[in-house]
Coordinates of C-alpha atoms in Angstrom, one line a residue:
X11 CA 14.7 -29.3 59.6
X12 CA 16.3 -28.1 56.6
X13 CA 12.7 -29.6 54.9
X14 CA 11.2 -27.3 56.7
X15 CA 13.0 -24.6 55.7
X16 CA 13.3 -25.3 52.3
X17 CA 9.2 -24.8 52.4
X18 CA 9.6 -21.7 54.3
X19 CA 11.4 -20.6 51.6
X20 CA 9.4 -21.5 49.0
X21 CA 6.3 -19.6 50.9
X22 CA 7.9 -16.8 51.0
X23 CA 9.1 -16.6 47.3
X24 CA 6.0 -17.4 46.4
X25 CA 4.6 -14.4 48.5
X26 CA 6.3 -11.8 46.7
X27 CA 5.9 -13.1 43.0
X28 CA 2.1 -13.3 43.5
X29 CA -0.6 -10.9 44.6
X30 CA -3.3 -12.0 47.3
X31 CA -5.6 -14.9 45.6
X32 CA -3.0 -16.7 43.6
X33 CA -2.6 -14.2 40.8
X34 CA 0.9 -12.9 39.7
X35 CA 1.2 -9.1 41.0
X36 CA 0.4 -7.1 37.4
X37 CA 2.7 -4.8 35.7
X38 CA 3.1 -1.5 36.6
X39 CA 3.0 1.8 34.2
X40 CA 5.6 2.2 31.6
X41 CA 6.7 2.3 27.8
X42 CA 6.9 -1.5 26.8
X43 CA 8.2 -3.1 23.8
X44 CA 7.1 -6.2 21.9
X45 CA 8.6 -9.7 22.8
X46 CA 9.5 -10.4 19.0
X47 CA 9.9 -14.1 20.2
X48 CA 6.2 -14.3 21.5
X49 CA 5.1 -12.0 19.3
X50 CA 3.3 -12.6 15.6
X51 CA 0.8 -11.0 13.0
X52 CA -1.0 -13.6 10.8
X53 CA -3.7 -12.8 7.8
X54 CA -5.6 -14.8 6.1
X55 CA -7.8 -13.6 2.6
X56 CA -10.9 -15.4 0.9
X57 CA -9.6 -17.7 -1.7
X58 CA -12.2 -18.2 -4.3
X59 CA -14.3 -18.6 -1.6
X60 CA -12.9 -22.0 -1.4
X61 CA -10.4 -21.6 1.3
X62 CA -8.6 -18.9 3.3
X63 CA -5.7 -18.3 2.4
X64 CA -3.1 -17.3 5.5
X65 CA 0.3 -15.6 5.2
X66 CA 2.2 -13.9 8.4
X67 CA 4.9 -11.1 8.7
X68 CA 8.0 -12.1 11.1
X69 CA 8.7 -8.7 11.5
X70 CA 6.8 -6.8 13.7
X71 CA 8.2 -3.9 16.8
X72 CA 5.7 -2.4 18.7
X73 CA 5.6 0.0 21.6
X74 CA 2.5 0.5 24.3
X75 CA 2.8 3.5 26.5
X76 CA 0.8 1.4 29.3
X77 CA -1.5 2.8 31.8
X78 CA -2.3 0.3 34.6
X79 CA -4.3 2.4 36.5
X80 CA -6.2 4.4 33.4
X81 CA -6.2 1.4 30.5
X82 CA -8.0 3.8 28.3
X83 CA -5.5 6.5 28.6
X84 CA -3.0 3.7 26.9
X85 CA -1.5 4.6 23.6
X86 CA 0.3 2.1 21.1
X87 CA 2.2 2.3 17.7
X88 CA 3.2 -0.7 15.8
X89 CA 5.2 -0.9 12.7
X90 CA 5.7 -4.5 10.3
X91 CA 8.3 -4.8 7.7
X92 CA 6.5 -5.8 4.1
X93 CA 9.4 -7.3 3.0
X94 CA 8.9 -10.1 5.9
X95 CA 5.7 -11.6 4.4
X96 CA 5.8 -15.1 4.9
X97 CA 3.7 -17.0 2.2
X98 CA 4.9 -20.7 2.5
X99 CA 4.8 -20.8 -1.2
X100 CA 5.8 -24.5 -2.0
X101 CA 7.5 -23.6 -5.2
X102 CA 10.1 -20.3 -4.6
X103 CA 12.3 -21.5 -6.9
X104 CA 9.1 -21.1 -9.7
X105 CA 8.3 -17.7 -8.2
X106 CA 9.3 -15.7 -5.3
X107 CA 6.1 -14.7 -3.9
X108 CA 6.9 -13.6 -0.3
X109 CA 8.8 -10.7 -2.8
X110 CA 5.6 -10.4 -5.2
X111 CA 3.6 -9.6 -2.1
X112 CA 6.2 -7.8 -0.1
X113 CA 7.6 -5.9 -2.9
X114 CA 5.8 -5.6 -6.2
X115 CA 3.5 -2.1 -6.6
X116 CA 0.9 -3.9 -7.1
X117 CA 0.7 -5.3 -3.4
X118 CA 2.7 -3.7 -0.3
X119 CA 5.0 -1.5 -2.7
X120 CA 8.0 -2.8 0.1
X121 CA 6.3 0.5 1.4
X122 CA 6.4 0.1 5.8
X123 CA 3.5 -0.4 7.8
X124 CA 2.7 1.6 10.7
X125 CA -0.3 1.7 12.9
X126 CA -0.5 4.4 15.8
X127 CA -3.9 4.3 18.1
X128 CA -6.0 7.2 18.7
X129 CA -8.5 6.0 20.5
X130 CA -8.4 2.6 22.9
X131 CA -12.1 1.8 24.7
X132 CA -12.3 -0.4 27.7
X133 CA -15.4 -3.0 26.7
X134 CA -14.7 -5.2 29.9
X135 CA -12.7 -6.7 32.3
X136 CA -10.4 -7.6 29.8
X137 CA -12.1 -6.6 26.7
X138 CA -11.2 -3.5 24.4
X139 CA -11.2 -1.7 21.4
X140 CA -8.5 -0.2 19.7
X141 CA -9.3 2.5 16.8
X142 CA -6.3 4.1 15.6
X143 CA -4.5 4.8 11.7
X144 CA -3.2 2.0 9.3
X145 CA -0.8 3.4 7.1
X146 CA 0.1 0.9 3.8
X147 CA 1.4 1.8 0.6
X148 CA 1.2 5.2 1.6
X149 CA -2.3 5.8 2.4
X150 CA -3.5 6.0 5.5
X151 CA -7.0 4.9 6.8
X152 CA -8.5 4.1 9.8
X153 CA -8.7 0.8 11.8
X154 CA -10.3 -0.8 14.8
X155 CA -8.7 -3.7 16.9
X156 CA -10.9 -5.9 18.8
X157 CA -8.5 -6.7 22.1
X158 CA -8.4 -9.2 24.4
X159 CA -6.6 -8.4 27.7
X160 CA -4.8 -11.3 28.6
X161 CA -3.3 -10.3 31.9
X162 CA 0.2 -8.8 33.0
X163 CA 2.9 -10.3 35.6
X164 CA 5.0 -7.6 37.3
X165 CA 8.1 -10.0 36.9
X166 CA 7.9 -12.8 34.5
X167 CA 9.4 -15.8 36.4
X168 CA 11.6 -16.6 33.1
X169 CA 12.1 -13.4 31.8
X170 CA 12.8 -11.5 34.7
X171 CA 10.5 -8.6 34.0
X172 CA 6.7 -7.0 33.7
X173 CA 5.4 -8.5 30.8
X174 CA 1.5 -7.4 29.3
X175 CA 0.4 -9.9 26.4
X176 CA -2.5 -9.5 24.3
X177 CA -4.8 -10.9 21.8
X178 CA -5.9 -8.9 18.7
X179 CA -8.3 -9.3 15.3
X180 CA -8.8 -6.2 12.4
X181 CA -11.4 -6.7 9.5
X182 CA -10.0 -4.4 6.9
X183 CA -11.2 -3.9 3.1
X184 CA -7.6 -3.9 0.9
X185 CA -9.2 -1.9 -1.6
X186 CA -9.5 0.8 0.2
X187 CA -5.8 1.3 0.5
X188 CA -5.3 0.7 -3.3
X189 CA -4.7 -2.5 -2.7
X190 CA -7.9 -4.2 -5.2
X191 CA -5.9 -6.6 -7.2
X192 CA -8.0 -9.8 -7.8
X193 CA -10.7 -8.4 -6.2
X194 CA -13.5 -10.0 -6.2
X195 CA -12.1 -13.7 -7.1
X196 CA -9.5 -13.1 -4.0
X197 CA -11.2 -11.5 -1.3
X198 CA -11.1 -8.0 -0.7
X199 CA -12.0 -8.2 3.2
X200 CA -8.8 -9.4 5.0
X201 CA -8.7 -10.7 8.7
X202 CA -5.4 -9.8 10.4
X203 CA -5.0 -12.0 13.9
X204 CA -2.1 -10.6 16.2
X205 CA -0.8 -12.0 19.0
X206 CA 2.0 -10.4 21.6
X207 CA 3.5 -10.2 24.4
X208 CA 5.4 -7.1 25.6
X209 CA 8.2 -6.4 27.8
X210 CA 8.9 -3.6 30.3
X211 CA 13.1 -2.9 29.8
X212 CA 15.1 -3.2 32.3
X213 CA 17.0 -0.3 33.5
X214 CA 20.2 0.1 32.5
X215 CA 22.8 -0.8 35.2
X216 CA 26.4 0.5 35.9

């Protein structure tokens, strides 16, 4: 008997954390912030044309005004923290170069990073573009995101909340920034891969 009931309660919790064909019910409207522990922005620069080479920021906040019921109405702004480039440079104690990059005028100018969206275009079911302006070392220019919609939960079974996550890639030219250092022997076309997940707050409770 108290089999049985255990599996009565199981149905029933499973009822309400899922919509009808198996899929968890999808988050609602609302102003969510990025999950900075499932959240990362990765680029990676032609090397000599030998090799890519890949560096990652570990400082990234974003905010997406979320429309579930419009998704082109959505709006997002996203700001990264030069000074957390991540390089991997094997020898730091030879040169700092997560401070070259993140610092020096000739690279980032430890100026912030901010991207607002101006324009987001539905492409498919879970398909989009995001257009909006990248602003780096002071200049701003704009930028299109090619997103992949990678679902939503209205209450994520860990977390306890909605939760959106989504999949991103820019092609950017550095130079056009200011940014033409090395150029053409290091790549001026840089890739930037972002991946997130974003959380719907929880209201405050007395």
């Amino acid at each position: 008997m108290k089999y049985l009931r255990f599996i009565a309660l199981s149905a029933l919790l499973a009822t309400s954390a899922f919509a009808e064909g198996g899929k968890p019910a999808p988050a609602p409207s609302g102003t969510y912030v990025s999950d900075q522990a499932h959240s990362s922005v990765t680029w990676k620069i032609s090397h000599f044309g030998l090799s890519n080479y890949t560096a990652r920021f570990t400082k990234m906040t974003a905010e997406l005004t979320w429309d579930a019921n419009n998704r082109a109405a959505s709006k997002v702004v996203a700001t990264i923290d030069p000074a957390s480039v991540r390089t991997d440079f094997p020898a730091p104690e030879v040169e700092d170069f997560d401070k070259k990059i993140g610092a020096s005028a000739d690279f980032l100018a430890n100026q912030p990073i901010r991207f607002v969206s101006t324009v987001v275009k539905v492409t498919g079911e879970n398909k989009g573009k995001v257009t909006g302006d990248l602003t780096f070392r002071g200049q701003t220019h704009p930028v299109t995101l090619d997103v992949t919609f990678n679902g939503s939960m209205a209450e994520h079974p860990m977390d306890k909340a909605a939760k959106i996550g989504f999949s991103a890639v820019a092609k950017l030219k550095r130079s056009e920034w200011g940014l033409g250092i090395y150029v053409p022997m290091v790549g001026d076309e840089v890739t930037v891969l972002i991946e997130t997940e974003l959380a719907l707050p929880k209201k405050a409770t007395n």
